[in-house]
């Protein structure tokens, strides 16, 4: 139940006025802390990871975030989508401007059926493409890299089933407008200083539709349209990036007078990964090793998008050194080629050493040949290595 959920801002540990970057950084920190790969078999960590994912999915989406800020969890609950917060029109019974809806659908600027806006008049019976529907989807870093299928909730305007889209009550049909003869336009002649001028304007009698509904359908109130909440499945291609959009041709609102359907535009949000960073189609990550591992070499198991890969760390590896795994990156859009994965070695310096460990480390340091002499002996002389360093710096 929504009332049992924690506040999403509290989950991520950010304020309500947090920026997009602050929300992203907070999520990434939690994801790294509770990621199942880093906490195998820990049910509590898994639950916190899912909770952080849910919070980020809402707060990273400006539309969902606005609804959440206004209505709380109910504003982003899909069970409320058709009836209130999610955008259903409730059979056109709510508070909305039907002229705006029809104008966006049919490209006309209906102005509440009173008249078209300026510009060239269109044939009201000509085929016209339906309007575009927009929605958002949030996916994981791995889903963006490999592609996936996702279900999204949309509200599509369609023909009213009660009247089959005519707008007229059952047993009746719309009548041809007697004023314009079904053309939707009338010719007006005016006398001016330059003589008689003839202009064409929208018919006020029928509102430019060419037909008049005397007995409107009670369900759609004569519009011939009704809204429907639907769930559709979309294919998200491998390689898509954060803030990119998919265009599903024909997935939008239906056309009018036999025109083609509009498109469905899906804005994609990609959750950041706890330890992978994306650079184009390449992937970067940092792998921590101990000083002994860097000095002596070791067998490492490097995380990749395809699972862990065995890697022999060479002896004498230096801090910040980068290794490349070809073809272990992200698949390029509309291609089978993949980017590479780059692994940066981070040497961890131990803290809180015991006295025994300190003595051992000091003896080891004293045994090193040609070690840098960075101390100033008497305040006037410095080691040769440090002198060379300052010479380079100058």
PDB file of N, CA and C in Angstrom, residues 129-230:
ATOM      1  N   UNK A 129      -3.472  13.089 -39.949  1.00  0.00           N
ATOM      2  CA  UNK A 129      -2.723  12.213 -39.052  1.00  0.00           C
ATOM      3  C   UNK A 129      -3.083  12.509 -37.602  1.00  0.00           C
ATOM      4  N   UNK A 130      -3.121  11.443 -36.781  1.00  0.00           N
ATOM      5  CA  UNK A 130      -3.412  11.593 -35.368  1.00  0.00           C
ATOM      6  C   UNK A 130      -2.240  12.222 -34.626  1.00  0.00           C
ATOM      7  N   UNK A 131      -2.475  12.629 -33.404  1.00  0.00           N
ATOM      8  CA  UNK A 131      -1.445  13.318 -32.627  1.00  0.00           C
ATOM      9  C   UNK A 131      -0.485  12.316 -31.985  1.00  0.00           C
ATOM     10  N   UNK A 132       0.661  12.837 -31.589  1.00  0.00           N
ATOM     11  CA  UNK A 132       1.684  12.028 -30.936  1.00  0.00           C
ATOM     12  C   UNK A 132       1.386  11.902 -29.448  1.00  0.00           C
ATOM     13  N   UNK A 133       1.590  10.709 -28.914  1.00  0.00           N
ATOM     14  CA  UNK A 133       1.475  10.458 -27.477  1.00  0.00           C
ATOM     15  C   UNK A 133       2.883  10.362 -26.904  1.00  0.00           C
ATOM     16  N   UNK A 134       3.097  10.975 -25.760  1.00  0.00           N
ATOM     17  CA  UNK A 134       4.407  10.911 -25.111  1.00  0.00           C
ATOM     18  C   UNK A 134       4.299  10.187 -23.776  1.00  0.00           C
ATOM     19  N   UNK A 135       5.311   9.397 -23.470  1.00  0.00           N
ATOM     20  CA  UNK A 135       5.377   8.728 -22.173  1.00  0.00           C
ATOM     21  C   UNK A 135       6.840   8.555 -21.807  1.00  0.00           C
ATOM     22  N   UNK A 136       7.099   8.154 -20.567  1.00  0.00           N
ATOM     23  CA  UNK A 136       8.462   7.969 -20.076  1.00  0.00           C
ATOM     24  C   UNK A 136       8.641   6.550 -19.568  1.00  0.00           C
ATOM     25  N   UNK A 137       9.876   6.063 -19.633  1.00  0.00           N
ATOM     26  CA  UNK A 137      10.200   4.749 -19.081  1.00  0.00           C
ATOM     27  C   UNK A 137      11.591   4.822 -18.470  1.00  0.00           C
ATOM     28  N   UNK A 138      11.770   4.158 -17.343  1.00  0.00           N
ATOM     29  CA  UNK A 138      13.069   4.103 -16.683  1.00  0.00           C
ATOM     30  C   UNK A 138      13.605   2.679 -16.751  1.00  0.00           C
ATOM     31  N   UNK A 139      14.853   2.540 -17.182  1.00  0.00           N
ATOM     32  CA  UNK A 139      15.469   1.220 -17.324  1.00  0.00           C
ATOM     33  C   UNK A 139      16.819   1.209 -16.614  1.00  0.00           C
ATOM     34  N   UNK A 140      17.348   0.025 -16.405  1.00  0.00           N
ATOM     35  CA  UNK A 140      18.636  -0.100 -15.743  1.00  0.00           C
ATOM     36  C   UNK A 140      19.773   0.112 -16.740  1.00  0.00           C
ATOM     37  N   UNK A 141      20.979   0.288 -16.205  1.00  0.00           N
ATOM     38  CA  UNK A 141      22.176   0.454 -17.035  1.00  0.00           C
ATOM     39  C   UNK A 141      22.357  -0.763 -17.945  1.00  0.00           C
ATOM     40  N   UNK A 142      22.168  -1.960 -17.382  1.00  0.00           N
ATOM     41  CA  UNK A 142      22.344  -3.187 -18.165  1.00  0.00           C
ATOM     42  C   UNK A 142      21.285  -3.314 -19.260  1.00  0.00           C
ATOM     43  N   UNK A 143      20.055  -2.921 -18.955  1.00  0.00           N
ATOM     44  CA  UNK A 143      18.987  -2.993 -19.968  1.00  0.00           C
ATOM     45  C   UNK A 143      19.270  -2.048 -21.123  1.00  0.00           C
ATOM     46  N   UNK A 144      19.839  -0.878 -20.826  1.00  0.00           N
ATOM     47  CA  UNK A 144      20.190   0.059 -21.887  1.00  0.00           C
ATOM     48  C   UNK A 144      21.313  -0.506 -22.752  1.00  0.00           C
ATOM     49  N   UNK A 145      22.248  -1.202 -22.126  1.00  0.00           N
ATOM     50  CA  UNK A 145      23.389  -1.747 -22.860  1.00  0.00           C
ATOM     51  C   UNK A 145      22.993  -2.926 -23.750  1.00  0.00           C
ATOM     52  N   UNK A 146      22.081  -3.755 -23.267  1.00  0.00           N
ATOM     53  CA  UNK A 146      21.755  -4.989 -23.979  1.00  0.00           C
ATOM     54  C   UNK A 146      20.411  -4.969 -24.694  1.00  0.00           C
ATOM     55  N   UNK A 147      19.572  -3.941 -24.411  1.00  0.00           N
ATOM     56  CA  UNK A 147      18.238  -3.904 -24.993  1.00  0.00           C
ATOM     57  C   UNK A 147      17.268  -4.702 -24.141  1.00  0.00           C
ATOM     58  N   UNK A 148      15.999  -4.390 -24.230  1.00  0.00           N
ATOM     59  CA  UNK A 148      14.995  -5.083 -23.431  1.00  0.00           C
ATOM     60  C   UNK A 148      13.603  -4.771 -23.963  1.00  0.00           C
ATOM     61  N   UNK A 149      12.621  -5.413 -23.373  1.00  0.00           N
ATOM     62  CA  UNK A 149      11.219  -5.113 -23.648  1.00  0.00           C
ATOM     63  C   UNK A 149      10.608  -4.542 -22.377  1.00  0.00           C
ATOM     64  N   UNK A 150       9.831  -3.490 -22.517  1.00  0.00           N
ATOM     65  CA  UNK A 150       9.213  -2.844 -21.374  1.00  0.00           C
ATOM     66  C   UNK A 150       7.749  -2.556 -21.661  1.00  0.00           C
ATOM     67  N   UNK A 151       6.934  -2.644 -20.613  1.00  0.00           N
ATOM     68  CA  UNK A 151       5.529  -2.269 -20.733  1.00  0.00           C
ATOM     69  C   UNK A 151       5.347  -0.862 -20.189  1.00  0.00           C
ATOM     70  N   UNK A 152       4.654  -0.028 -20.948  1.00  0.00           N
ATOM     71  CA  UNK A 152       4.399   1.348 -20.519  1.00  0.00           C
ATOM     72  C   UNK A 152       2.899   1.603 -20.533  1.00  0.00           C
ATOM     73  N   UNK A 153       2.455   2.467 -19.638  1.00  0.00           N
ATOM     74  CA  UNK A 153       1.046   2.834 -19.560  1.00  0.00           C
ATOM     75  C   UNK A 153       0.818   4.136 -20.323  1.00  0.00           C
ATOM     76  N   UNK A 154      -0.145   4.138 -21.204  1.00  0.00           N
ATOM     77  CA  UNK A 154      -0.479   5.333 -21.971  1.00  0.00           C
ATOM     78  C   UNK A 154      -1.989   5.530 -21.951  1.00  0.00           C
ATOM     79  N   UNK A 155      -2.413   6.728 -22.277  1.00  0.00           N
ATOM     80  CA  UNK A 155      -3.830   7.019 -22.455  1.00  0.00           C
ATOM     81  C   UNK A 155      -4.037   7.440 -23.898  1.00  0.00           C
ATOM     82  N   UNK A 156      -4.757   6.629 -24.634  1.00  0.00           N
ATOM     83  CA  UNK A 156      -4.963   6.871 -26.065  1.00  0.00           C
ATOM     84  C   UNK A 156      -6.400   7.305 -26.321  1.00  0.00           C
ATOM     85  N   UNK A 157      -6.564   8.328 -27.145  1.00  0.00           N
ATOM     86  CA  UNK A 157      -7.897   8.778 -27.551  1.00  0.00           C
ATOM     87  C   UNK A 157      -8.355   7.939 -28.741  1.00  0.00           C
ATOM     88  N   UNK A 158      -9.545   7.387 -28.651  1.00  0.00           N
ATOM     89  CA  UNK A 158     -10.034   6.514 -29.721  1.00  0.00           C
ATOM     90  C   UNK A 158     -11.503   6.823 -30.000  1.00  0.00           C
ATOM     91  N   UNK A 159     -12.014   6.172 -31.024  1.00  0.00           N
ATOM     92  CA  UNK A 159     -13.425   6.359 -31.366  1.00  0.00           C
ATOM     93  C   UNK A 159     -14.308   5.845 -30.240  1.00  0.00           C
ATOM     94  N   UNK A 160     -15.374   6.571 -29.981  1.00  0.00           N
ATOM     95  CA  UNK A 160     -16.333   6.147 -28.965  1.00  0.00           C
ATOM     96  C   UNK A 160     -17.042   4.877 -29.448  1.00  0.00           C
ATOM     97  N   UNK A 161     -17.020   3.850 -28.609  1.00  0.00           N
ATOM     98  CA  UNK A 161     -17.662   2.596 -29.001  1.00  0.00           C
ATOM     99  C   UNK A 161     -19.178   2.728 -29.047  1.00  0.00           C
ATOM    100  N   UNK A 162     -19.715   3.593 -28.222  1.00  0.00           N
ATOM    101  CA  UNK A 162     -21.165   3.739 -28.141  1.00  0.00           C
ATOM    102  C   UNK A 162     -21.750   4.249 -29.452  1.00  0.00           C
ATOM    103  N   UNK A 163     -21.071   5.211 -30.079  1.00  0.00           N
ATOM    104  CA  UNK A 163     -21.612   5.814 -31.306  1.00  0.00           C
ATOM    105  C   UNK A 163     -20.749   5.538 -32.526  1.00  0.00           C
ATOM    106  N   UNK A 164     -19.712   4.665 -32.361  1.00  0.00           N
ATOM    107  CA  UNK A 164     -18.793   4.329 -33.451  1.00  0.00           C
ATOM    108  C   UNK A 164     -18.071   5.555 -34.003  1.00  0.00           C
ATOM    109  N   UNK A 165     -17.913   6.560 -33.149  1.00  0.00           N
ATOM    110  CA  UNK A 165     -17.145   7.733 -33.551  1.00  0.00           C
ATOM    111  C   UNK A 165     -17.950   8.809 -34.253  1.00  0.00           C
ATOM    112  N   UNK A 166     -19.259   8.627 -34.412  1.00  0.00           N
ATOM    113  CA  UNK A 166     -20.062   9.633 -35.122  1.00  0.00           C
ATOM    114  C   UNK A 166     -20.421  10.814 -34.224  1.00  0.00           C
ATOM    115  N   UNK A 167     -20.468  10.584 -32.923  1.00  0.00           N
ATOM    116  CA  UNK A 167     -20.885  11.627 -32.003  1.00  0.00           C
ATOM    117  C   UNK A 167     -22.390  11.697 -31.822  1.00  0.00           C
ATOM    118  N   UNK A 168     -23.114  10.943 -32.631  1.00  0.00           N
ATOM    119  CA  UNK A 168     -24.583  10.972 -32.573  1.00  0.00           C
ATOM    120  C   UNK A 168     -25.102   9.799 -31.749  1.00  0.00           C
ATOM    121  N   UNK A 169     -26.237  10.028 -31.082  1.00  0.00           N
ATOM    122  CA  UNK A 169     -26.834   8.978 -30.271  1.00  0.00           C
ATOM    123  C   UNK A 169     -27.245   7.810 -31.151  1.00  0.00           C
ATOM    124  N   UNK A 170     -27.340   6.625 -30.525  1.00  0.00           N
ATOM    125  CA  UNK A 170     -27.718   5.422 -31.266  1.00  0.00           C
ATOM    126  C   UNK A 170     -29.050   5.632 -31.973  1.00  0.00           C
ATOM    127  N   UNK A 171     -29.119   5.151 -33.210  1.00  0.00           N
ATOM    128  CA  UNK A 171     -30.335   5.299 -33.997  1.00  0.00           C
ATOM    129  C   UNK A 171     -30.405   6.598 -34.768  1.00  0.00           C
ATOM    130  N   UNK A 172     -29.397   7.486 -34.558  1.00  0.00           N
ATOM    131  CA  UNK A 172     -29.365   8.748 -35.296  1.00  0.00           C
ATOM    132  C   UNK A 172     -28.018   8.888 -35.996  1.00  0.00           C
ATOM    133  N   UNK A 173     -27.974   9.796 -36.934  1.00  0.00           N
ATOM    134  CA  UNK A 173     -26.728  10.065 -37.648  1.00  0.00           C
ATOM    135  C   UNK A 173     -26.522  11.570 -37.756  1.00  0.00           C
ATOM    136  N   UNK A 174     -25.286  12.007 -37.853  1.00  0.00           N
ATOM    137  CA  UNK A 174     -25.048  13.437 -38.052  1.00  0.00           C
ATOM    138  C   UNK A 174     -25.652  13.889 -39.381  1.00  0.00           C
ATOM    139  N   UNK A 175     -26.148  15.098 -39.410  1.00  0.00           N
ATOM    140  CA  UNK A 175     -26.752  15.629 -40.626  1.00  0.00           C
ATOM    141  C   UNK A 175     -25.813  16.621 -41.307  1.00  0.00           C
ATOM    142  N   UNK A 176     -25.925  16.683 -42.630  1.00  0.00           N
ATOM    143  CA  UNK A 176     -25.114  17.639 -43.371  1.00  0.00           C
ATOM    144  C   UNK A 176     -25.521  19.058 -43.004  1.00  0.00           C
ATOM    145  N   UNK A 177     -24.545  19.873 -42.760  1.00  0.00           N
ATOM    146  CA  UNK A 177     -24.829  21.252 -42.359  1.00  0.00           C
ATOM    147  C   UNK A 177     -25.536  21.990 -43.507  1.00  0.00           C
ATOM    148  N   UNK A 178     -26.706  22.563 -43.265  1.00  0.00           N
ATOM    149  CA  UNK A 178     -27.423  23.264 -44.344  1.00  0.00           C
ATOM    150  C   UNK A 178     -26.756  24.593 -44.730  1.00  0.00           C
ATOM    151  N   UNK A 179     -25.963  25.134 -43.842  1.00  0.00           N
ATOM    152  CA  UNK A 179     -25.361  26.441 -44.131  1.00  0.00           C
ATOM    153  C   UNK A 179     -24.192  26.326 -45.115  1.00  0.00           C
ATOM    154  N   UNK A 180     -23.313  25.362 -44.876  1.00  0.00           N
ATOM    155  CA  UNK A 180     -22.125  25.225 -45.735  1.00  0.00           C
ATOM    156  C   UNK A 180     -22.230  24.067 -46.695  1.00  0.00           C
ATOM    157  N   UNK A 181     -23.325  23.291 -46.606  1.00  0.00           N
ATOM    158  CA  UNK A 181     -23.499  22.164 -47.507  1.00  0.00           C
ATOM    159  C   UNK A 181     -22.488  21.055 -47.269  1.00  0.00           C
ATOM    160  N   UNK A 182     -21.935  20.983 -46.067  1.00  0.00           N
ATOM    161  CA  UNK A 182     -20.989  19.919 -45.741  1.00  0.00           C
ATOM    162  C   UNK A 182     -19.537  20.281 -45.991  1.00  0.00           C
ATOM    163  N   UNK A 183     -19.285  21.478 -46.522  1.00  0.00           N
ATOM    164  CA  UNK A 183     -17.905  21.866 -46.823  1.00  0.00           C
ATOM    165  C   UNK A 183     -17.153  22.331 -45.582  1.00  0.00           C
ATOM    166  N   UNK A 184     -17.868  22.773 -44.561  1.00  0.00           N
ATOM    167  CA  UNK A 184     -17.209  23.279 -43.369  1.00  0.00           C
ATOM    168  C   UNK A 184     -16.758  24.721 -43.516  1.00  0.00           C
ATOM    169  N   UNK A 185     -16.943  25.308 -44.688  1.00  0.00           N
ATOM    170  CA  UNK A 185     -16.505  26.674 -44.954  1.00  0.00           C
ATOM    171  C   UNK A 185     -17.598  27.416 -45.707  1.00  0.00           C
ATOM    172  N   UNK A 186     -17.602  28.713 -45.502  1.00  0.00           N
ATOM    173  CA  UNK A 186     -18.559  29.542 -46.233  1.00  0.00           C
ATOM    174  C   UNK A 186     -17.815  30.704 -46.872  1.00  0.00           C
ATOM    175  N   UNK A 187     -18.354  31.152 -48.015  1.00  0.00           N
ATOM    176  CA  UNK A 187     -17.775  32.304 -48.708  1.00  0.00           C
ATOM    177  C   UNK A 187     -18.494  33.577 -48.280  1.00  0.00           C
ATOM    178  N   UNK A 188     -17.723  34.585 -47.947  1.00  0.00           N
ATOM    179  CA  UNK A 188     -18.280  35.859 -47.504  1.00  0.00           C
ATOM    180  C   UNK A 188     -17.821  36.943 -48.484  1.00  0.00           C
ATOM    181  N   UNK A 189     -18.768  37.700 -48.988  1.00  0.00           N
ATOM    182  CA  UNK A 189     -18.432  38.806 -49.888  1.00  0.00           C
ATOM    183  C   UNK A 189     -18.637  40.129 -49.149  1.00  0.00           C
ATOM    184  N   UNK A 190     -17.645  40.984 -49.261  1.00  0.00           N
ATOM    185  CA  UNK A 190     -17.705  42.281 -48.593  1.00  0.00           C
ATOM    186  C   UNK A 190     -17.342  43.392 -49.565  1.00  0.00           C
ATOM    187  N   UNK A 191     -18.052  44.498 -49.421  1.00  0.00           N
ATOM    188  CA  UNK A 191     -17.740  45.648 -50.267  1.00  0.00           C
ATOM    189  C   UNK A 191     -16.658  46.473 -49.566  1.00  0.00           C
ATOM    190  N   UNK A 192     -15.606  46.760 -50.294  1.00  0.00           N
ATOM    191  CA  UNK A 192     -14.506  47.554 -49.747  1.00  0.00           C
ATOM    192  C   UNK A 192     -14.212  48.710 -50.690  1.00  0.00           C
ATOM    193  N   UNK A 193     -13.242  49.526 -50.309  1.00  0.00           N
ATOM    194  CA  UNK A 193     -12.846  50.661 -51.150  1.00  0.00           C
ATOM    195  C   UNK A 193     -12.252  50.186 -52.466  1.00  0.00           C
ATOM    196  N   UNK A 194     -11.838  48.940 -52.507  1.00  0.00           N
ATOM    197  CA  UNK A 194     -11.238  48.392 -53.728  1.00  0.00           C
ATOM    198  C   UNK A 194     -12.225  47.543 -54.521  1.00  0.00           C
ATOM    199  N   UNK A 195     -13.477  47.559 -54.075  1.00  0.00           N
ATOM    200  CA  UNK A 195     -14.476  46.761 -54.766  1.00  0.00           C
ATOM    201  C   UNK A 195     -14.936  45.616 -53.898  1.00  0.00           C
ATOM    202  N   UNK A 196     -15.628  44.654 -54.500  1.00  0.00           N
ATOM    203  CA  UNK A 196     -16.129  43.495 -53.767  1.00  0.00           C
ATOM    204  C   UNK A 196     -14.975  42.525 -53.497  1.00  0.00           C
ATOM    205  N   UNK A 197     -14.846  42.117 -52.240  1.00  0.00           N
ATOM    206  CA  UNK A 197     -13.816  41.159 -51.856  1.00  0.00           C
ATOM    207  C   UNK A 197     -14.492  39.895 -51.353  1.00  0.00           C
ATOM    208  N   UNK A 198     -13.994  38.756 -51.807  1.00  0.00           N
ATOM    209  CA  UNK A 198     -14.559  37.467 -51.399  1.00  0.00           C
ATOM    210  C   UNK A 198     -13.549  36.751 -50.487  1.00  0.00           C
ATOM    211  N   UNK A 199     -14.014  36.334 -49.331  1.00  0.00           N
ATOM    212  CA  UNK A 199     -13.150  35.598 -48.392  1.00  0.00           C
ATOM    213  C   UNK A 199     -13.852  34.318 -47.961  1.00  0.00           C
ATOM    214  N   UNK A 200     -13.032  33.367 -47.496  1.00  0.00           N
ATOM    215  CA  UNK A 200     -13.558  32.092 -47.009  1.00  0.00           C
ATOM    216  C   UNK A 200     -13.256  31.963 -45.530  1.00  0.00           C
ATOM    217  N   UNK A 201     -14.262  31.554 -44.785  1.00  0.00           N
ATOM    218  CA  UNK A 201     -14.056  31.360 -43.368  1.00  0.00           C
ATOM    219  C   UNK A 201     -14.794  30.107 -42.900  1.00  0.00           C
ATOM    220  N   UNK A 202     -14.464  29.694 -41.704  1.00  0.00           N
ATOM    221  CA  UNK A 202     -15.090  28.501 -41.145  1.00  0.00           C
ATOM    222  C   UNK A 202     -16.581  28.740 -40.913  1.00  0.00           C
ATOM    223  N   UNK A 203     -17.333  27.719 -41.165  1.00  0.00           N
ATOM    224  CA  UNK A 203     -18.775  27.800 -40.951  1.00  0.00           C
ATOM    225  C   UNK A 203     -19.078  27.808 -39.457  1.00  0.00           C
ATOM    226  N   UNK A 204     -19.775  28.821 -39.007  1.00  0.00           N
ATOM    227  CA  UNK A 204     -20.116  28.917 -37.597  1.00  0.00           C
ATOM    228  C   UNK A 204     -21.196  27.919 -37.178  1.00  0.00           C
ATOM    229  N   UNK A 205     -22.003  27.503 -38.119  1.00  0.00           N
ATOM    230  CA  UNK A 205     -23.119  26.609 -37.816  1.00  0.00           C
ATOM    231  C   UNK A 205     -22.631  25.233 -37.360  1.00  0.00           C
ATOM    232  N   UNK A 206     -21.621  24.707 -38.061  1.00  0.00           N
ATOM    233  CA  UNK A 206     -21.137  23.349 -37.766  1.00  0.00           C
ATOM    234  C   UNK A 206     -19.741  23.341 -37.162  1.00  0.00           C
ATOM    235  N   UNK A 207     -19.164  24.540 -36.984  1.00  0.00           N
ATOM    236  CA  UNK A 207     -17.816  24.601 -36.419  1.00  0.00           C
ATOM    237  C   UNK A 207     -16.759  24.068 -37.349  1.00  0.00           C
ATOM    238  N   UNK A 208     -17.035  24.085 -38.655  1.00  0.00           N
ATOM    239  CA  UNK A 208     -16.045  23.635 -39.629  1.00  0.00           C
ATOM    240  C   UNK A 208     -16.054  22.150 -39.887  1.00  0.00           C
ATOM    241  N   UNK A 209     -16.985  21.413 -39.253  1.00  0.00           N
ATOM    242  CA  UNK A 209     -17.001  19.955 -39.423  1.00  0.00           C
ATOM    243  C   UNK A 209     -17.827  19.506 -40.617  1.00  0.00           C
ATOM    244  N   UNK A 210     -18.682  20.352 -41.095  1.00  0.00           N
ATOM    245  CA  UNK A 210     -19.499  19.997 -42.251  1.00  0.00           C
ATOM    246  C   UNK A 210     -20.756  19.238 -41.875  1.00  0.00           C
ATOM    247  N   UNK A 211     -20.847  18.805 -40.623  1.00  0.00           N
ATOM    248  CA  UNK A 211     -21.995  18.038 -40.171  1.00  0.00           C
ATOM    249  C   UNK A 211     -22.465  18.571 -38.826  1.00  0.00           C
ATOM    250  N   UNK A 212     -23.738  18.343 -38.544  1.00  0.00           N
ATOM    251  CA  UNK A 212     -24.335  18.794 -37.291  1.00  0.00           C
ATOM    252  C   UNK A 212     -24.929  17.591 -36.570  1.00  0.00           C
ATOM    253  N   UNK A 213     -24.595  17.478 -35.274  1.00  0.00           N
ATOM    254  CA  UNK A 213     -25.142  16.397 -34.449  1.00  0.00           C
ATOM    255  C   UNK A 213     -26.268  16.983 -33.602  1.00  0.00           C
ATOM    256  N   UNK A 214     -27.483  16.623 -33.949  1.00  0.00           N
ATOM    257  CA  UNK A 214     -28.631  17.159 -33.218  1.00  0.00           C
ATOM    258  C   UNK A 214     -28.905  16.391 -31.941  1.00  0.00           C
ATOM    259  N   UNK A 215     -28.634  15.061 -31.951  1.00  0.00           N
ATOM    260  CA  UNK A 215     -28.836  14.223 -30.770  1.00  0.00           C
ATOM    261  C   UNK A 215     -27.490  13.605 -30.380  1.00  0.00           C
ATOM    262  N   UNK A 216     -26.711  14.302 -29.560  1.00  0.00           N
ATOM    263  CA  UNK A 216     -25.366  13.818 -29.253  1.00  0.00           C
ATOM    264  C   UNK A 216     -25.357  12.552 -28.408  1.00  0.00           C
ATOM    265  N   UNK A 217     -24.341  11.751 -28.600  1.00  0.00           N
ATOM    266  CA  UNK A 217     -24.122  10.536 -27.809  1.00  0.00           C
ATOM    267  C   UNK A 217     -23.882  10.938 -26.356  1.00  0.00           C
ATOM    268  N   UNK A 218     -24.533  10.256 -25.429  1.00  0.00           N
ATOM    269  CA  UNK A 218     -24.415  10.605 -24.021  1.00  0.00           C
ATOM    270  C   UNK A 218     -23.048  10.222 -23.443  1.00  0.00           C
ATOM    271  N   UNK A 219     -22.441   9.177 -24.005  1.00  0.00           N
ATOM    272  CA  UNK A 219     -21.169   8.712 -23.449  1.00  0.00           C
ATOM    273  C   UNK A 219     -20.038   9.663 -23.776  1.00  0.00           C
ATOM    274  N   UNK A 220     -19.958  10.107 -25.024  1.00  0.00           N
ATOM    275  CA  UNK A 220     -18.844  10.984 -25.428  1.00  0.00           C
ATOM    276  C   UNK A 220     -19.272  12.437 -25.561  1.00  0.00           C
ATOM    277  N   UNK A 221     -20.571  12.711 -25.308  1.00  0.00           N
ATOM    278  CA  UNK A 221     -21.119  14.064 -25.360  1.00  0.00           C
ATOM    279  C   UNK A 221     -20.951  14.706 -26.740  1.00  0.00           C
ATOM    280  N   UNK A 222     -21.087  13.849 -27.734  1.00  0.00           N
ATOM    281  CA  UNK A 222     -21.096  14.355 -29.101  1.00  0.00           C
ATOM    282  C   UNK A 222     -19.723  14.508 -29.736  1.00  0.00           C
ATOM    283  N   UNK A 223     -18.657  14.212 -29.012  1.00  0.00           N
ATOM    284  CA  UNK A 223     -17.319  14.369 -29.603  1.00  0.00           C
ATOM    285  C   UNK A 223     -16.942  13.220 -30.520  1.00  0.00           C
ATOM    286  N   UNK A 224     -17.546  12.040 -30.289  1.00  0.00           N
ATOM    287  CA  UNK A 224     -17.182  10.857 -31.074  1.00  0.00           C
ATOM    288  C   UNK A 224     -15.892  10.221 -30.577  1.00  0.00           C
ATOM    289  N   UNK A 225     -15.373  10.712 -29.455  1.00  0.00           N
ATOM    290  CA  UNK A 225     -14.095  10.233 -28.941  1.00  0.00           C
ATOM    291  C   UNK A 225     -14.201   9.853 -27.475  1.00  0.00           C
ATOM    292  N   UNK A 226     -13.351   8.924 -27.058  1.00  0.00           N
ATOM    293  CA  UNK A 226     -13.231   8.570 -25.653  1.00  0.00           C
ATOM    294  C   UNK A 226     -11.782   8.189 -25.366  1.00  0.00           C
ATOM    295  N   UNK A 227     -11.377   8.390 -24.123  1.00  0.00           N
ATOM    296  CA  UNK A 227     -10.003   8.061 -23.740  1.00  0.00           C
ATOM    297  C   UNK A 227      -9.958   6.668 -23.141  1.00  0.00           C
ATOM    298  N   UNK A 228      -8.831   5.986 -23.402  1.00  0.00           N
ATOM    299  CA  UNK A 228      -8.648   4.637 -22.889  1.00  0.00           C
ATOM    300  C   UNK A 228      -7.244   4.501 -22.321  1.00  0.00           C
ATOM    301  N   UNK A 229      -7.162   4.014 -21.083  1.00  0.00           N
ATOM    302  CA  UNK A 229      -5.863   3.705 -20.498  1.00  0.00           C
ATOM    303  C   UNK A 229      -5.424   2.338 -21.005  1.00  0.00           C
ATOM    304  N   UNK A 230      -4.233   2.272 -21.561  1.00  0.00           N
ATOM    305  CA  UNK A 230      -3.746   1.037 -22.148  1.00  0.00           C
ATOM    306  C   UNK A 230      -2.322   0.762 -21.696  1.00  0.00           C
TER     307      UNK A 230
END
